[in-house]
GROMACS .gro file of N, CA, C and O in nm:
model
  268
    1UNK      N    1  -6.931   8.520  -8.566
    1UNK     CA    2  -6.880   8.627  -8.482
    1UNK      C    3  -6.992   8.699  -8.407
    1UNK      O    4  -6.970   8.744  -8.296
    2UNK      N    5  -7.109   8.709  -8.467
    2UNK     CA    6  -7.220   8.777  -8.398
    2UNK      C    7  -7.259   8.703  -8.271
    2UNK      O    8  -7.291   8.766  -8.170
    3UNK      N    9  -7.256   8.572  -8.278
    3UNK     CA   10  -7.288   8.490  -8.161
    3UNK      C   11  -7.189   8.517  -8.048
    3UNK      O   12  -7.227   8.540  -7.933
    4UNK      N   13  -7.060   8.516  -8.081
    4UNK     CA   14  -6.955   8.539  -7.981
    4UNK      C   15  -6.965   8.680  -7.923
    4UNK      O   16  -6.950   8.698  -7.801
    5UNK      N   17  -6.993   8.777  -8.005
    5UNK     CA   18  -7.009   8.914  -7.956
    5UNK      C   19  -7.126   8.921  -7.858
    5UNK      O   20  -7.116   8.984  -7.752
    6UNK      N   21  -7.235   8.854  -7.892
    6UNK     CA   22  -7.351   8.852  -7.801
    6UNK      C   23  -7.318   8.788  -7.667
    6UNK      O   24  -7.360   8.838  -7.562
    7UNK      N   25  -7.242   8.680  -7.670
    7UNK     CA   26  -7.201   8.614  -7.546
    7UNK      C   27  -7.114   8.707  -7.463
    7UNK      O   28  -7.134   8.722  -7.341
    8UNK      N   29  -7.017   8.770  -7.526
    8UNK     CA   30  -6.925   8.860  -7.454
    8UNK      C   31  -6.999   8.979  -7.394
    8UNK      O   32  -6.974   9.017  -7.280
    9UNK      N   33  -7.090   9.038  -7.469
    9UNK     CA   34  -7.165   9.153  -7.418
    9UNK      C   35  -7.257   9.108  -7.304
    9UNK      O   36  -7.274   9.179  -7.205
   10UNK      N   37  -7.314   8.989  -7.314
   10UNK     CA   38  -7.396   8.936  -7.205
   10UNK      C   39  -7.316   8.921  -7.077
   10UNK      O   40  -7.363   8.956  -6.968
   11UNK      N   41  -7.194   8.870  -7.089
   11UNK     CA   42  -7.106   8.859  -6.972
   11UNK      C   43  -7.074   8.998  -6.916
   11UNK      O   44  -7.069   9.017  -6.795
   12UNK      N   45  -7.052   9.092  -7.006
   12UNK     CA   46  -7.020   9.228  -6.962
   12UNK      C   47  -7.137   9.290  -6.886
   12UNK      O   48  -7.117   9.356  -6.784
   13UNK      N   49  -7.258   9.269  -6.935
   13UNK     CA   50  -7.377   9.322  -6.868
   13UNK      C   51  -7.386   9.266  -6.726
   13UNK      O   52  -7.408   9.339  -6.630
   14UNK      N   53  -7.369   9.135  -6.714
   14UNK     CA   54  -7.375   9.073  -6.580
   14UNK      C   55  -7.266   9.128  -6.489
   14UNK      O   56  -7.289   9.153  -6.371
   15UNK      N   57  -7.146   9.149  -6.545
   15UNK     CA   58  -7.036   9.202  -6.465
   15UNK      C   59  -7.063   9.347  -6.423
   15UNK      O   60  -7.032   9.386  -6.310
   16UNK      N   61  -7.121   9.426  -6.512
   16UNK     CA   62  -7.151   9.566  -6.477
   16UNK      C   63  -7.255   9.575  -6.367
   16UNK      O   64  -7.251   9.666  -6.285
   17UNK      N   65  -7.348   9.481  -6.366
   17UNK     CA   66  -7.455   9.481  -6.266
   17UNK      C   67  -7.405   9.430  -6.132
   17UNK      O   68  -7.445   9.478  -6.027
   18UNK      N   69  -7.315   9.333  -6.135
   18UNK     CA   70  -7.278   9.264  -6.011
   18UNK      C   71  -7.142   9.302  -5.953
   18UNK      O   72  -7.108   9.255  -5.845
   19UNK      N   73  -7.064   9.383  -6.022
   19UNK     CA   74  -6.932   9.418  -5.969
   19UNK      C   75  -6.908   9.568  -5.978
   19UNK      O   76  -6.981   9.639  -6.046
   20UNK      N   77  -6.803   9.610  -5.912
   20UNK     CA   78  -6.766   9.751  -5.917
   20UNK      C   79  -6.642   9.772  -6.004
   20UNK      O   80  -6.581   9.879  -6.000
   21UNK      N   81  -6.605   9.671  -6.084
   21UNK     CA   82  -6.492   9.685  -6.176
   21UNK      C   83  -6.520   9.797  -6.275
   21UNK      O   84  -6.636   9.826  -6.307
   22UNK      N   85  -6.414   9.858  -6.324
   22UNK     CA   86  -6.431   9.962  -6.425
   22UNK      C   87  -6.474   9.898  -6.556
   22UNK      O   88  -6.459   9.778  -6.578
   23UNK      N   89  -6.527   9.979  -6.644
   23UNK     CA   90  -6.570   9.930  -6.774
   23UNK      C   91  -6.451   9.876  -6.852
   23UNK      O   92  -6.462   9.773  -6.920
   24UNK      N   93  -6.337   9.938  -6.840
   24UNK     CA   94  -6.216   9.888  -6.906
   24UNK      C   95  -6.180   9.749  -6.856
   24UNK      O   96  -6.150   9.659  -6.936
   25UNK      N   97  -6.181   9.731  -6.725
   25UNK     CA   98  -6.149   9.599  -6.669
   25UNK      C   99  -6.249   9.494  -6.716
   25UNK      O  100  -6.209   9.383  -6.752
   26UNK      N  101  -6.374   9.529  -6.719
   26UNK     CA  102  -6.477   9.435  -6.763
   26UNK      C  103  -6.458   9.400  -6.910
   26UNK      O  104  -6.469   9.283  -6.948
   27UNK      N  105  -6.427   9.499  -6.992
   27UNK     CA  106  -6.409   9.471  -7.135
   27UNK      C  107  -6.294   9.373  -7.157
   27UNK      O  108  -6.305   9.281  -7.238
   28UNK      N  109  -6.184   9.391  -7.085
   28UNK     CA  110  -6.070   9.300  -7.099
   28UNK      C  111  -6.105   9.161  -7.047
   28UNK      O  112  -6.067   9.060  -7.107
   29UNK      N  113  -6.178   9.153  -6.937
   29UNK     CA  114  -6.217   9.023  -6.882
   29UNK      C  115  -6.312   8.948  -6.975
   29UNK      O  116  -6.319   8.826  -6.971
   30UNK      N  117  -6.386   9.022  -7.056
   30UNK     CA  118  -6.481   8.960  -7.149
   30UNK      C  119  -6.418   8.929  -7.284
   30UNK      O  120  -6.489   8.890  -7.378
   31UNK      N  121  -6.289   8.949  -7.298
   31UNK     CA  122  -6.220   8.908  -7.419
   31UNK      C  123  -6.191   9.017  -7.520
   31UNK      O  124  -6.144   8.988  -7.630
   32UNK      N  125  -6.217   9.141  -7.485
   32UNK     CA  126  -6.186   9.251  -7.576
   32UNK      C  127  -6.048   9.306  -7.546
   32UNK      O  128  -6.014   9.329  -7.430
   33UNK      N  129  -5.969   9.326  -7.649
   33UNK     CA  130  -5.836   9.384  -7.633
   33UNK      C  131  -5.837   9.535  -7.654
   33UNK      O  132  -5.736   9.601  -7.633
   34UNK      N  133  -5.950   9.587  -7.697
   34UNK     CA  134  -5.962   9.728  -7.730
   34UNK      C  135  -6.094   9.780  -7.671
   34UNK      O  136  -6.202   9.733  -7.709
   35UNK      N  137  -6.087   9.876  -7.583
   35UNK     CA  138  -6.206   9.927  -7.515
   35UNK      C  139  -6.301   9.996  -7.614
   35UNK      O  140  -6.423   9.984  -7.602
   36UNK      N  141  -6.247  10.066  -7.713
   36UNK     CA  142  -6.335  10.135  -7.808
   36UNK      C  143  -6.413  10.034  -7.892
   36UNK      O  144  -6.530  10.058  -7.926
   37UNK      N  145  -6.353   9.921  -7.923
   37UNK     CA  146  -6.425   9.815  -7.995
   37UNK      C  147  -6.536   9.757  -7.906
   37UNK      O  148  -6.647   9.733  -7.952
   38UNK      N  149  -6.506   9.737  -7.780
   38UNK     CA  150  -6.607   9.692  -7.684
   38UNK      C  151  -6.722   9.793  -7.678
   38UNK      O  152  -6.839   9.754  -7.684
   39UNK      N  153  -6.691   9.921  -7.667
   39UNK     CA  154  -6.794  10.025  -7.660
   39UNK      C  155  -6.881  10.025  -7.785
   39UNK      O  156  -7.003  10.039  -7.776
   40UNK      N  157  -6.820  10.008  -7.901
   40UNK     CA  158  -6.892  10.007  -8.028
   40UNK      C  159  -6.990   9.888  -8.034
   40UNK      O  160  -7.106   9.903  -8.069
   41UNK      N  161  -6.942   9.769  -7.996
   41UNK     CA  162  -7.028   9.651  -7.997
   41UNK      C  163  -7.140   9.664  -7.893
   41UNK      O  164  -7.255   9.627  -7.920
   42UNK      N  165  -7.108   9.716  -7.776
   42UNK     CA  166  -7.208   9.732  -7.671
   42UNK      C  167  -7.318   9.827  -7.717
   42UNK      O  168  -7.437   9.798  -7.701
   43UNK      N  169  -7.279   9.939  -7.774
   43UNK     CA  170  -7.375  10.038  -7.823
   43UNK      C  171  -7.465   9.978  -7.929
   43UNK      O  172  -7.587  10.000  -7.928
   44UNK      N  173  -7.407   9.901  -8.019
   44UNK     CA  174  -7.486   9.841  -8.127
   44UNK      C  175  -7.588   9.741  -8.073
   44UNK      O  176  -7.702   9.738  -8.118
   45UNK      N  177  -7.550   9.661  -7.975
   45UNK     CA  178  -7.640   9.559  -7.922
   45UNK      C  179  -7.740   9.612  -7.820
   45UNK      O  180  -7.854   9.566  -7.814
   46UNK      N  181  -7.698   9.707  -7.738
   46UNK     CA  182  -7.783   9.753  -7.628
   46UNK      C  183  -7.848   9.889  -7.652
   46UNK      O  184  -7.936   9.929  -7.577
   47UNK      N  185  -7.802   9.963  -7.751
   47UNK     CA  186  -7.862  10.093  -7.780
   47UNK      C  187  -7.817  10.204  -7.689
   47UNK      O  188  -7.872  10.313  -7.692
   48UNK      N  189  -7.717  10.177  -7.606
   48UNK     CA  190  -7.659  10.279  -7.519
   48UNK      C  191  -7.516  10.238  -7.487
   48UNK      O  192  -7.480  10.122  -7.502
   49UNK      N  193  -7.436  10.334  -7.447
   49UNK     CA  194  -7.297  10.305  -7.414
   49UNK      C  195  -7.290  10.227  -7.282
   49UNK      O  196  -7.385  10.228  -7.204
   50UNK      N  197  -7.179  10.161  -7.255
   50UNK     CA  198  -7.164  10.090  -7.128
   50UNK      C  199  -7.181  10.181  -7.007
   50UNK      O  200  -7.245  10.142  -6.909
   51UNK      N  201  -7.128  10.302  -7.013
   51UNK     CA  202  -7.142  10.393  -6.898
   51UNK      C  203  -7.287  10.437  -6.881
   51UNK      O  204  -7.336  10.451  -6.768
   52UNK      N  205  -7.360  10.458  -6.991
   52UNK     CA  206  -7.502  10.492  -6.982
   52UNK      C  207  -7.581  10.374  -6.923
   52UNK      O  208  -7.671  10.395  -6.841
   53UNK      N  209  -7.547  10.253  -6.966
   53UNK     CA  210  -7.614  10.135  -6.913
   53UNK      C  211  -7.594  10.125  -6.762
   53UNK      O  212  -7.689  10.105  -6.688
   54UNK      N  213  -7.472  10.141  -6.718
   54UNK     CA  214  -7.442  10.130  -6.575
   54UNK      C  215  -7.514  10.239  -6.497
   54UNK      O  216  -7.569  10.214  -6.389
   55UNK      N  217  -7.516  10.361  -6.549
   55UNK     CA  218  -7.585  10.471  -6.481
   55UNK      C  219  -7.736  10.447  -6.476
   55UNK      O  220  -7.800  10.470  -6.373
   56UNK      N  221  -7.792  10.398  -6.585
   56UNK     CA  222  -7.936  10.369  -6.589
   56UNK      C  223  -7.970  10.258  -6.490
   56UNK      O  224  -8.069  10.268  -6.417
   57UNK      N  225  -7.888  10.155  -6.487
   57UNK     CA  226  -7.914  10.046  -6.394
   57UNK      C  227  -7.905  10.095  -6.250
   57UNK      O  228  -7.989  10.063  -6.167
   58UNK      N  229  -7.804  10.173  -6.221
   58UNK     CA  230  -7.787  10.225  -6.084
   58UNK      C  231  -7.904  10.314  -6.044
   58UNK      O  232  -7.951  10.308  -5.931
   59UNK      N  233  -7.952  10.394  -6.138
   59UNK     CA  234  -8.061  10.485  -6.108
   59UNK      C  235  -8.194  10.411  -6.090
   59UNK      O  236  -8.271  10.441  -6.001
   60UNK      N  237  -8.218  10.313  -6.170
   60UNK     CA  238  -8.347  10.243  -6.168
   60UNK      C  239  -8.346  10.115  -6.087
   60UNK      O  240  -8.451  10.063  -6.052
   61UNK      N  241  -8.228  10.061  -6.064
   61UNK     CA  242  -8.215   9.931  -5.995
   61UNK      C  243  -8.299   9.824  -6.064
   61UNK      O  244  -8.361   9.739  -6.003
   62UNK      N  245  -8.302   9.834  -6.197
   62UNK     CA  246  -8.375   9.735  -6.277
   62UNK      C  247  -8.283   9.677  -6.380
   62UNK      O  248  -8.203   9.749  -6.440
   63UNK      N  249  -8.289   9.550  -6.401
   63UNK     CA  250  -8.203   9.482  -6.497
   63UNK      C  251  -8.255   9.505  -6.638
   63UNK      O  252  -8.371   9.481  -6.666
   64UNK      N  253  -8.169   9.554  -6.725
   64UNK     CA  254  -8.203   9.570  -6.865
   64UNK      C  255  -8.172   9.438  -6.934
   64UNK      O  256  -8.058   9.393  -6.935
   65UNK      N  257  -8.273   9.376  -6.987
   65UNK     CA  258  -8.256   9.242  -7.044
   65UNK      C  259  -8.187   9.250  -7.180
   65UNK      O  260  -8.211   9.339  -7.259
   66UNK      N  261  -8.099   9.153  -7.203
   66UNK     CA  262  -8.029   9.143  -7.331
   66UNK      C  263  -8.127   9.103  -7.440
   66UNK      O  264  -8.219   9.029  -7.418
   67UNK      N  265  -8.103   9.157  -7.554
   67UNK     CA  266  -8.192   9.126  -7.668
   67UNK      C  267  -8.142   9.005  -7.739
   67UNK      O  268  -8.033   8.974  -7.752
   0.00000   0.00000   0.00000
């Protein structure tokens, strides 16, 4: 399951960087049926919430690499 979560979050990161879809839409497209579960997994893997990630990326215009 950790592998699959990593793949899904990686897809979400790419979608957040390259599209203007909402975080909810991205979470559903990446296979999550529950946005709060997506937020919890994202926070655990990236150290920040999806909205913080998107704001940081927009402010810095730098790609935060997946761990």
